Short mmCIF file of C-alpha atoms in Angstrom, two decimals:
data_model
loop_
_atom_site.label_atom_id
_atom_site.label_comp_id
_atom_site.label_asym_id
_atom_site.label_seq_id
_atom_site.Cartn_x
_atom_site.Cartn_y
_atom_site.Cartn_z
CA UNK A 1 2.09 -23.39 10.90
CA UNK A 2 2.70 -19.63 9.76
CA UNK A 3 -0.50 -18.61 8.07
CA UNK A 4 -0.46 -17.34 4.78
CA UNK A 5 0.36 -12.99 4.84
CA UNK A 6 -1.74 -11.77 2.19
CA UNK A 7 -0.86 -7.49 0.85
CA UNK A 8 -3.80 -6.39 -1.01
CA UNK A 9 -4.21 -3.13 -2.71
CA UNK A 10 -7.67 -3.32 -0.81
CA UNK A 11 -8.47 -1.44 2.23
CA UNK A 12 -10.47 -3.28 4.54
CA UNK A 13 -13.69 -1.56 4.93
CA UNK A 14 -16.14 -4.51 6.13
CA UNK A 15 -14.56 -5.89 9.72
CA UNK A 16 -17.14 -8.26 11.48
CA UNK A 17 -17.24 -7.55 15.04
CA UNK A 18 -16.22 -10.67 17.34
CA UNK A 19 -18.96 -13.03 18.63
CA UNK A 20 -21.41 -11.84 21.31
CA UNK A 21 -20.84 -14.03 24.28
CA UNK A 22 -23.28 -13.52 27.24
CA UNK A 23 -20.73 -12.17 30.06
CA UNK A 24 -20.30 -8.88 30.02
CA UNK A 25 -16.65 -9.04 28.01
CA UNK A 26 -14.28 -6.05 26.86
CA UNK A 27 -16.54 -5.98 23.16
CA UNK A 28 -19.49 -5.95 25.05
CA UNK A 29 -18.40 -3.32 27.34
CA UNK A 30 -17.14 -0.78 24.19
CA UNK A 31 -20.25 -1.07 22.65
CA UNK A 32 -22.70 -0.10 25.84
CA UNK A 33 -19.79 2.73 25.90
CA UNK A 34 -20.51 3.54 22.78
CA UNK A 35 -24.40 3.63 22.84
CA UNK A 36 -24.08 5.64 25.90
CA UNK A 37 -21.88 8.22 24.33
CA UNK A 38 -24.08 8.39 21.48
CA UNK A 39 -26.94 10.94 22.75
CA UNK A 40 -24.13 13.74 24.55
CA UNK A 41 -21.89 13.96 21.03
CA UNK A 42 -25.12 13.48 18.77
CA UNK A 43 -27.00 16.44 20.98
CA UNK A 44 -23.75 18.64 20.21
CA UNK A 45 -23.45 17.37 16.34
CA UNK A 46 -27.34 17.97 16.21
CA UNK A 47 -26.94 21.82 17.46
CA UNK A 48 -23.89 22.56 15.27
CA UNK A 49 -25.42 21.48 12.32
CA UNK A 50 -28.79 23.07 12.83
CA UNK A 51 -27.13 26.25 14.02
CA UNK A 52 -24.43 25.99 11.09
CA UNK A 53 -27.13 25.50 8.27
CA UNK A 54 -29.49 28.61 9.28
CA UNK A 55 -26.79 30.59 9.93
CA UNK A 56 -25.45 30.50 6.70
CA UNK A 57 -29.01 30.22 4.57
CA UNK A 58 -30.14 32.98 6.34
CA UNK A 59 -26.58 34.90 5.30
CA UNK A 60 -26.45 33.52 1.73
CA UNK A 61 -28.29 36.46 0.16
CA UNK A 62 -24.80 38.80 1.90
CA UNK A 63 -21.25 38.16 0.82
CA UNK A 64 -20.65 36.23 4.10
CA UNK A 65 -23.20 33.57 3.38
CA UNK A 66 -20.90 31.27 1.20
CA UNK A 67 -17.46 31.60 3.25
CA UNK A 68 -19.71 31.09 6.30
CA UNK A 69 -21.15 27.43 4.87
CA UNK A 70 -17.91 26.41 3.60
CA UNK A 71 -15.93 27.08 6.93
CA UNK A 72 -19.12 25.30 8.50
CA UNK A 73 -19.11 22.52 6.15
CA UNK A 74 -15.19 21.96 6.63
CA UNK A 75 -15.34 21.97 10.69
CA UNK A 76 -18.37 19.27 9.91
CA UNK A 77 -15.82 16.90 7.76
CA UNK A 78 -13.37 17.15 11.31
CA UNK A 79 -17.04 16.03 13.38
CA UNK A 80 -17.23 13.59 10.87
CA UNK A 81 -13.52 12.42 11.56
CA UNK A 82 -14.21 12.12 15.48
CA UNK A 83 -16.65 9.92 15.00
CA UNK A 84 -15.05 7.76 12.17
CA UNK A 85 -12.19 7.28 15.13
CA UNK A 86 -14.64 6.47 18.32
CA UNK A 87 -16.27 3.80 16.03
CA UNK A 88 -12.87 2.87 15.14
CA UNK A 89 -11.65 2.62 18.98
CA UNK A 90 -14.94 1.35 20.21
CA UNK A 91 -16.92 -0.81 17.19
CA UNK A 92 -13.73 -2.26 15.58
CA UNK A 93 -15.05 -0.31 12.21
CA UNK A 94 -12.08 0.56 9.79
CA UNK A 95 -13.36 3.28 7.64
CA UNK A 96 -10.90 4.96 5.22
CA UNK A 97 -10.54 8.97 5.82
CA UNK A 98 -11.91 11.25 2.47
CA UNK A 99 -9.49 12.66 0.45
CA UNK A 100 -8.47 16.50 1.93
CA UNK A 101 -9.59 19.02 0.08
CA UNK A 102 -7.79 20.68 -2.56
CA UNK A 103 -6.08 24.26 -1.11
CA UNK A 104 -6.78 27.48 -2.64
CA UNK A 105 -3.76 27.44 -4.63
CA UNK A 106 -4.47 23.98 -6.26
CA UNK A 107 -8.11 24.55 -6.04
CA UNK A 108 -7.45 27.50 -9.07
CA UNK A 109 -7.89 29.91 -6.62
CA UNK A 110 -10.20 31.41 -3.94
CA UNK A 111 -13.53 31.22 -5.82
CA UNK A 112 -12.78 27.80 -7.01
CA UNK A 113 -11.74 26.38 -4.18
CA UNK A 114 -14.66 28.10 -1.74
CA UNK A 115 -17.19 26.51 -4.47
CA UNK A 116 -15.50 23.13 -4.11
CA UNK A 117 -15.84 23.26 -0.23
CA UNK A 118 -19.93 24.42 -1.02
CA UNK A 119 -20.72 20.89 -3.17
CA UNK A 120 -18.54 18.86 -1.03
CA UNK A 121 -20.60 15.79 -0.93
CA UNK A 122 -18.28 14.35 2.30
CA UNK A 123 -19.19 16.93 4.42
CA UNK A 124 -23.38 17.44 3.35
CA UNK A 125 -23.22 13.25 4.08
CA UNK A 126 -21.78 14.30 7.74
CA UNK A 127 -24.07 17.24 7.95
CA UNK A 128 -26.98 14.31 6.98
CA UNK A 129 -25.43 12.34 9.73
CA UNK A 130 -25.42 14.80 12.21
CA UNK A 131 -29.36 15.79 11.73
CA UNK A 132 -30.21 12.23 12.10
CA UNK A 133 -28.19 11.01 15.41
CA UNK A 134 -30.11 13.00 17.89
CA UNK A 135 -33.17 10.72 17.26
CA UNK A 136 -31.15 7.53 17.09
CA UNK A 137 -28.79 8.84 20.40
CA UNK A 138 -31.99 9.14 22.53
CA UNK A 139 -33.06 5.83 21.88
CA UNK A 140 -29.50 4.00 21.83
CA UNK A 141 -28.50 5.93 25.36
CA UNK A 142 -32.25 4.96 27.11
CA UNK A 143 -32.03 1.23 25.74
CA UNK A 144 -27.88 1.03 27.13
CA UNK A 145 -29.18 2.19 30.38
CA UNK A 146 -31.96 0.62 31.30
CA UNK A 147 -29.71 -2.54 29.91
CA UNK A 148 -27.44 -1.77 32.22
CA UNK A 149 -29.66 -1.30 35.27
CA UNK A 150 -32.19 -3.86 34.67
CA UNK A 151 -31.44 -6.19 31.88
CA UNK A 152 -27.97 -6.50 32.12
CA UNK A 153 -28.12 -10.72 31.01
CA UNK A 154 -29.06 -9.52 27.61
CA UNK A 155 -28.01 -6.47 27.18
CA UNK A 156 -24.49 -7.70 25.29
CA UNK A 157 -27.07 -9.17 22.44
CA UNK A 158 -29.40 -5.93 22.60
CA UNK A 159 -25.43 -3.37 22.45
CA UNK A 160 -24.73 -5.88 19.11
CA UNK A 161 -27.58 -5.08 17.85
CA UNK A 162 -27.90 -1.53 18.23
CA UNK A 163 -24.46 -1.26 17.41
CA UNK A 164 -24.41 -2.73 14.27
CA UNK A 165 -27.06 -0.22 12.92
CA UNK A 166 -24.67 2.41 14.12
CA UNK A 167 -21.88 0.57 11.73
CA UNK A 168 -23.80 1.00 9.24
CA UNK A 169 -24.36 4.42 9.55
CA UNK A 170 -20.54 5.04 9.82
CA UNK A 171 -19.91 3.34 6.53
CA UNK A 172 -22.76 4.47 5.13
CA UNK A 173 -22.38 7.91 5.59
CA UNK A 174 -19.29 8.85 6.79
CA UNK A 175 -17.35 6.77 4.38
CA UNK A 176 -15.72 8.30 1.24
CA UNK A 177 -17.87 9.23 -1.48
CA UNK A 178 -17.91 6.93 -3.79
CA UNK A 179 -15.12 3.54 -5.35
CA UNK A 180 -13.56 6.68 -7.19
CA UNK A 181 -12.79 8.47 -3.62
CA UNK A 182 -11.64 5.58 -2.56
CA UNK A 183 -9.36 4.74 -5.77
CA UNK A 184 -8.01 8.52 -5.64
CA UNK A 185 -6.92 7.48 -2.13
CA UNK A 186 -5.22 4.29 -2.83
CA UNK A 187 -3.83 6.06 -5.88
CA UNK A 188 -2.04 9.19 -3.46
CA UNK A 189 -0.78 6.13 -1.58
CA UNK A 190 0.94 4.13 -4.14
CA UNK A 191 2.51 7.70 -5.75
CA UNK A 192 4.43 8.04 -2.97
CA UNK A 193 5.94 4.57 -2.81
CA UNK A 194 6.72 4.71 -6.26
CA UNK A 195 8.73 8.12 -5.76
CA UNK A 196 10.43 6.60 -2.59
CA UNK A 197 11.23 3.68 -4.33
CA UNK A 198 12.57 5.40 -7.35
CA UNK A 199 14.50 7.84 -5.06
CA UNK A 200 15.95 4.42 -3.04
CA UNK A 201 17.40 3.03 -6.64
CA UNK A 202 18.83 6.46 -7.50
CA UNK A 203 20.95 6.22 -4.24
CA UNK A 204 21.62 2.65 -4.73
CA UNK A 205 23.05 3.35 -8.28
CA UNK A 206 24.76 6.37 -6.90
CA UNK A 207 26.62 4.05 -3.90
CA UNK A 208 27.77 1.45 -6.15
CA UNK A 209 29.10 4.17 -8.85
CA UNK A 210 30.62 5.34 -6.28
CA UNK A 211 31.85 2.82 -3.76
CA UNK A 212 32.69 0.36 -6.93
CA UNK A 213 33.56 1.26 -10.20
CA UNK A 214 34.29 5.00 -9.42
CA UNK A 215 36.92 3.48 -6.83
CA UNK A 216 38.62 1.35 -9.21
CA UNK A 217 38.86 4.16 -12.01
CA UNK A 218 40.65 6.76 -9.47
CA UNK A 219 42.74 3.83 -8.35
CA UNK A 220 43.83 3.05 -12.38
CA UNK A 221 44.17 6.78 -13.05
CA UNK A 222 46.83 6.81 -10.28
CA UNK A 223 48.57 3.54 -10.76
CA UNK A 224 48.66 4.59 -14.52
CA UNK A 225 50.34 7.97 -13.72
CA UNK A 226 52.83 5.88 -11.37
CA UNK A 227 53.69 3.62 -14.63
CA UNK A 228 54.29 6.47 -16.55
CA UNK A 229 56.72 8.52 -14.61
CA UNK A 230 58.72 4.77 -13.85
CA UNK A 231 58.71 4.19 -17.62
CA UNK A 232 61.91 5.65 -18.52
CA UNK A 233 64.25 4.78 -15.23
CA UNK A 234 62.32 1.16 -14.27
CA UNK A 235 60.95 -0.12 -17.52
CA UNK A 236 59.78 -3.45 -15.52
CA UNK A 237 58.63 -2.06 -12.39
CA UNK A 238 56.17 0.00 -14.96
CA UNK A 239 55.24 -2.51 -16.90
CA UNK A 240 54.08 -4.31 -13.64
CA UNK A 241 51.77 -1.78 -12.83
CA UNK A 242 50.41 -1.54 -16.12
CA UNK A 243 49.97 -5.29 -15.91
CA UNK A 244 48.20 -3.95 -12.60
CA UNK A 245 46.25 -1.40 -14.23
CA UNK A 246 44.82 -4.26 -16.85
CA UNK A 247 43.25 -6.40 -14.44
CA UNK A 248 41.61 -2.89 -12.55
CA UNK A 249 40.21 -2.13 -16.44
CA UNK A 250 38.69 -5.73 -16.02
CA UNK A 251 37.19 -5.53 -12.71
CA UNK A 252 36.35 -1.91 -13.03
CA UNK A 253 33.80 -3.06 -16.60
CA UNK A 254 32.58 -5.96 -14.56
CA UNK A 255 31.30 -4.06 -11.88
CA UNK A 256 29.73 -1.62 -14.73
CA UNK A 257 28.33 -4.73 -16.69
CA UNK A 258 26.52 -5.62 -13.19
CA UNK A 259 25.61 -2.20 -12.10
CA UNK A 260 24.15 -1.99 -15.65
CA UNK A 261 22.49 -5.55 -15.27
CA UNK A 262 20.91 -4.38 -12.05
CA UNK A 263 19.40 -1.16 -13.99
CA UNK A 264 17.80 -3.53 -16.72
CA UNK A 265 19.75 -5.95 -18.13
CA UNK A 266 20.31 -6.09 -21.81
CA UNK A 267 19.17 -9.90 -22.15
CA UNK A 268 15.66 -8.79 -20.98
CA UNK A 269 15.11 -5.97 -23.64
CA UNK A 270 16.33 -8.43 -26.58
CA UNK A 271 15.20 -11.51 -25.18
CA UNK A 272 12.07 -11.09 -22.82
CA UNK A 273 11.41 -12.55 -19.54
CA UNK A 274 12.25 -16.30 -20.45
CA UNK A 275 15.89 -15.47 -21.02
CA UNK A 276 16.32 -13.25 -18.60
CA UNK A 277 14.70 -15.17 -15.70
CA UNK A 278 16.93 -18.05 -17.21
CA UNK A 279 19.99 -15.99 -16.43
CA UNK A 280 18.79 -15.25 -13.17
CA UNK A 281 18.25 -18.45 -11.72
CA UNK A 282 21.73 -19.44 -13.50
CA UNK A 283 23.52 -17.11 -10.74
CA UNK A 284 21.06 -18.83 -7.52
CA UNK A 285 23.42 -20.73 -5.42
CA UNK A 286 20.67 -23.72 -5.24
CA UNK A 287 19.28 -25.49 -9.07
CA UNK A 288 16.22 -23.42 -9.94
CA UNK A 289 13.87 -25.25 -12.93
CA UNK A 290 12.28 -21.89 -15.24
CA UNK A 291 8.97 -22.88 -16.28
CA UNK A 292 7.54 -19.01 -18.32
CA UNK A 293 4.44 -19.88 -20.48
CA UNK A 294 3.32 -16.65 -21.96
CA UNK A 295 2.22 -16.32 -25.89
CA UNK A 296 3.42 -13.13 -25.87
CA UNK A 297 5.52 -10.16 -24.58
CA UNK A 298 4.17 -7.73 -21.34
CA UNK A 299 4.39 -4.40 -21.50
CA UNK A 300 7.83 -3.28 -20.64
CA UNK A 301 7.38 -1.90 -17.46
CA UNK A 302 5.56 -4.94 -16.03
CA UNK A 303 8.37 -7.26 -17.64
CA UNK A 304 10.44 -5.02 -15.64
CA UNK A 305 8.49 -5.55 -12.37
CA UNK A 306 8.48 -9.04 -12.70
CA UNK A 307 12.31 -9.42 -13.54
CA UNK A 308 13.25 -7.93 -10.72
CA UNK A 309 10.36 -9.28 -8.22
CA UNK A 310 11.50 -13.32 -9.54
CA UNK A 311 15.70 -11.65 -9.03
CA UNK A 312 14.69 -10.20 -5.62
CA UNK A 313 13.26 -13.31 -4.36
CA UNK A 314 15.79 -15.93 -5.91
CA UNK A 315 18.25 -13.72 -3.66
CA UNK A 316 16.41 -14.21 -0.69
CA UNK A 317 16.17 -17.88 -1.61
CA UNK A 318 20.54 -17.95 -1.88
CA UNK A 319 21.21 -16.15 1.59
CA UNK A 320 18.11 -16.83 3.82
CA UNK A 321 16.60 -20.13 2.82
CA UNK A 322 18.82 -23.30 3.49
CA UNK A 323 16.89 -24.45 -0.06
CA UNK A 324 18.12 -27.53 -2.09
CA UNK A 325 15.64 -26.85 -5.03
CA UNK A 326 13.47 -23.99 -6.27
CA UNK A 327 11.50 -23.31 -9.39
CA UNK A 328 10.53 -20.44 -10.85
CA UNK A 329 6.95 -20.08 -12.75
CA UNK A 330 5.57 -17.46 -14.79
CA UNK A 331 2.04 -17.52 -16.94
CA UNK A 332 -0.88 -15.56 -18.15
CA UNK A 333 -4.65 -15.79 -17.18
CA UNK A 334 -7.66 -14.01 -18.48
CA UNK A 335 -10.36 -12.43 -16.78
CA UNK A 336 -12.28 -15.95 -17.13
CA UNK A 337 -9.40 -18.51 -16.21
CA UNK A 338 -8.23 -18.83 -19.40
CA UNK A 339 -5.10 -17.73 -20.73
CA UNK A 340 -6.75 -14.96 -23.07
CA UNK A 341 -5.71 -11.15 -23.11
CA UNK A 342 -7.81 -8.47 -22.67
CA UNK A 343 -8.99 -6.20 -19.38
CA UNK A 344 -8.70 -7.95 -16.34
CA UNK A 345 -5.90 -10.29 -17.53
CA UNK A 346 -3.40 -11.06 -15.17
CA UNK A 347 0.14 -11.77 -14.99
CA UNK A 348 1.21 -15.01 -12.48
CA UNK A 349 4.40 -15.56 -10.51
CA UNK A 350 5.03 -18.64 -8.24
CA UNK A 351 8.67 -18.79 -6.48
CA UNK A 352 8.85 -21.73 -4.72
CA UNK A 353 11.39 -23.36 -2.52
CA UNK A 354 11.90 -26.34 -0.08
CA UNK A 355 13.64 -24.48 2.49
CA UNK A 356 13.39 -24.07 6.27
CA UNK A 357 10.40 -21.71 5.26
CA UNK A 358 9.08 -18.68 8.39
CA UNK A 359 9.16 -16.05 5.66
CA UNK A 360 6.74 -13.29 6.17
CA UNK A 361 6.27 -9.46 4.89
CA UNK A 362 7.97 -6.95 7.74
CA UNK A 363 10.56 -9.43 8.83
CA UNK A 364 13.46 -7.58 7.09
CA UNK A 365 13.93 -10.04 4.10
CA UNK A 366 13.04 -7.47 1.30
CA UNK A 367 9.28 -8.62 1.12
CA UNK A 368 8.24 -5.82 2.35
CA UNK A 369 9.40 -3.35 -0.67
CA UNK A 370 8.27 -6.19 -2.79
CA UNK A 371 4.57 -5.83 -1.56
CA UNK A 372 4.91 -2.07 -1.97
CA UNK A 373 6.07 -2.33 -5.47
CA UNK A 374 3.27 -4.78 -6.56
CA UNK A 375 0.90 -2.64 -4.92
CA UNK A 376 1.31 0.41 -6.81
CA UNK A 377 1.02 -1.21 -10.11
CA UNK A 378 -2.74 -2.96 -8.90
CA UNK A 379 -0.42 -6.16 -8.00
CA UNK A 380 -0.90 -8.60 -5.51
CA UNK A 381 2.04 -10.23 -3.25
CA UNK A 382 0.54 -13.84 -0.94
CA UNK A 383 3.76 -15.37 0.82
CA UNK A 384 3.21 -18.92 2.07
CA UNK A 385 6.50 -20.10 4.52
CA UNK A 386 5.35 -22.58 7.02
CA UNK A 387 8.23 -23.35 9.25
CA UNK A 388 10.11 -26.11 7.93
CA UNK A 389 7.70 -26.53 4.88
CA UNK A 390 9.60 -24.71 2.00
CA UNK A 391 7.89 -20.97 0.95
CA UNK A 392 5.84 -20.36 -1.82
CA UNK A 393 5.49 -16.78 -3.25
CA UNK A 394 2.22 -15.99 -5.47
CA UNK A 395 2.85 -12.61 -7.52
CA UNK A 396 0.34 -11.18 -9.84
CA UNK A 397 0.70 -8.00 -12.21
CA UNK A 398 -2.28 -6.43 -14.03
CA UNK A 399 -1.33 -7.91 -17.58
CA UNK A 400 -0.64 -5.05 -19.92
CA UNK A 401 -0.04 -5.19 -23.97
CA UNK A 402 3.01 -4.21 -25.15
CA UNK A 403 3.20 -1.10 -27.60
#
């Protein structure tokens, strides 16, 4: 059975370390490491930061007393990243990295950005940490040794321990400032798969322009000019090709009436999602049952996102899935289960199937840029595909009032 694959727009920023088991094992083994490590990089963290801090309050009342703490307080956010990647390598502990700070030229300038770098609360939390590790390091690298040479049965239960005060301190201090920090983050992130995903339908739009329709119009252009100069000497042979030219027309505003479809089809602006999804599912190779329960209208761009999320997976459902049924399911719920608006409403999409089922995000079936796309709007993408079992996709879109 394929366990459910689960995108989030949450990081994950609380990972439990395995279970201690009394052997000496690889976990226990990168946590003595990482005790014994602690006193030689918290002895040079200690003198930096001591040196760093009287240097530059015993400068401040000179013009180089500023510069001099920001530069210091900057090569303190890079400590700071060392040790968010040795508890990473050696504690398992996933902490996200601080938002860089701004450059002089987005900063507003030199002064600006020099004051920014003085306040910056990432690096004063790293500068905190740095004071208070030497203490800690002494202890942590006497207790990992004498484990080691004496009581070496329980030393994997004394390394958790330890260790798990030193997680703390990573998260605690090291970890971006604040759930803003964080959501600036997430919100860099999700900018730049909107603009790569916007950029990837502007090519796609320009390819079929101009693999399709654009193709057919140069072909009509010529077999219309052909027509013309046969018109006089081969009346037939030139009404042929106009004959010719008449079913190009045709195929030529078919291909537009798709390419226009794919954009945002018409039946979705004047009819909303209950129509359109109807439409849809009419062009699924397998019978697909519509089931859309909402008591109003989305705003337009999540209507949008959820068109082509339910069209996107239908398609997937017609090439990849060896389905004899699907249904398609969309509905509203509020912030307490109802089916209320308001914040923290929700829009729900289920896409099931009876397939073969082994879908998963990354395996090249388009789930992927789904789960990117739901992410940047706050969405949430959950495939279930046991093999053999039939899929079931679970969408949700932050519900938003139309204006």
């Amino acid at each position: 059975m394929t366990a459910p694959v689960q995108v989030s727009h949450h990081a994950p920023d609380n990972d439990r370390p395995p279970p201690i088991r009394p052997a000496l094992g690889a976990v226990a083994w990168k946590e003595t490491v990482h005790l014994v490590s602690n006193l030689p990089l918290a002895l040079v963290g200690f003198v930096y930061t001591v040196t760093m801090v009287a240097t530059a309050g015993g400068l401040s009342v000179t013009a180089i007393g500023l510069p001099l703490l920001a530069a210091g307080l900057i090569l303190s956010r890079q400590l700071g990243r060392l040790e968010r990647a040795r508890a990473r390598v050696l504690l398992g502990v996933r902490v996200d990295e601080p938002t860089p700070l701004p450059g002089p030229r987005r900063a507003g300038g030199f002064f600006p950005w020099l004051w920014a770098g003085v306040k910056d609360p990432v690096a004063w939390r790293t500068v905190l940490y740095g004071l208070v590790r030497l203490p800690w390091g002494v202890l942590t690298f006497t207790a990992a040794l004498v484990g080691l040479l004496v009581l070496w049965p329980v030393l994997p239960y004394v390394a958790r321990w330890l260790t798990n005060v030193d997680r703390l301190m990573v998260r605690g201090l090291l970890s971006p400032s604040d759930e803003l920090e964080r959501r600036i983050a997430e919100l860099e992130s999700d900018r730049g798969v909107v603009v790569d995903t916007a950029a990837a339908d502007l090519r796609r739009i320009e390819r079929d322009l101009h693999d399709g329709a654009q193709a057919r119009l140069v072909a009509l252009a010529m077999g219309l000019g052909l027509a013309k100069e046969k018109l006089l000497e081969d009346p037939d042979a030139a009404a042929a090709m106009v004959d010719e030219a008449h079913g190009e027309v045709k195929l030529a505003l078919q291909e537009l009436r798709d390419l226009a479809r794919g954009i945002h089809p018409a039946v979705l602006t004047d009819r909303g999602l209950d129509a359109a999804l109807s439409s849809v599912a009419s062009r699924c190779v397998v019978p697909v049952k519509v089931a859309v329960d909402l008591p109003e209208r989305p705003a337009a761009a999540i209507e949008g996102i959820a068109y082509f999320t339910v069209s996107e997976l239908l398609q997937n459902i017609s090439k990849h899935a060896g389905a004899r049924h699907a249904s398609v399911e969309v509905w509203r719920t509020g912030p307490d289960g109802g089916s209320g608006a308001g914040p923290g409403a929700r829009l729900l999409i289920r896409v099931s199937d009876d397939g073969r089922g082994g879908a998963a995000v990354g395996r090249g079936s388009g789930l992927a840029g789904l789960a990117e796309r739901l992410r940047a709007v706050d969405g949430v993408f959950v495939v279930d595909s046991p093999e053999g079992a039939g899929t079931v996709v679970t969408a949700e879109l932050p519900w938003r009032e139309r204006g």
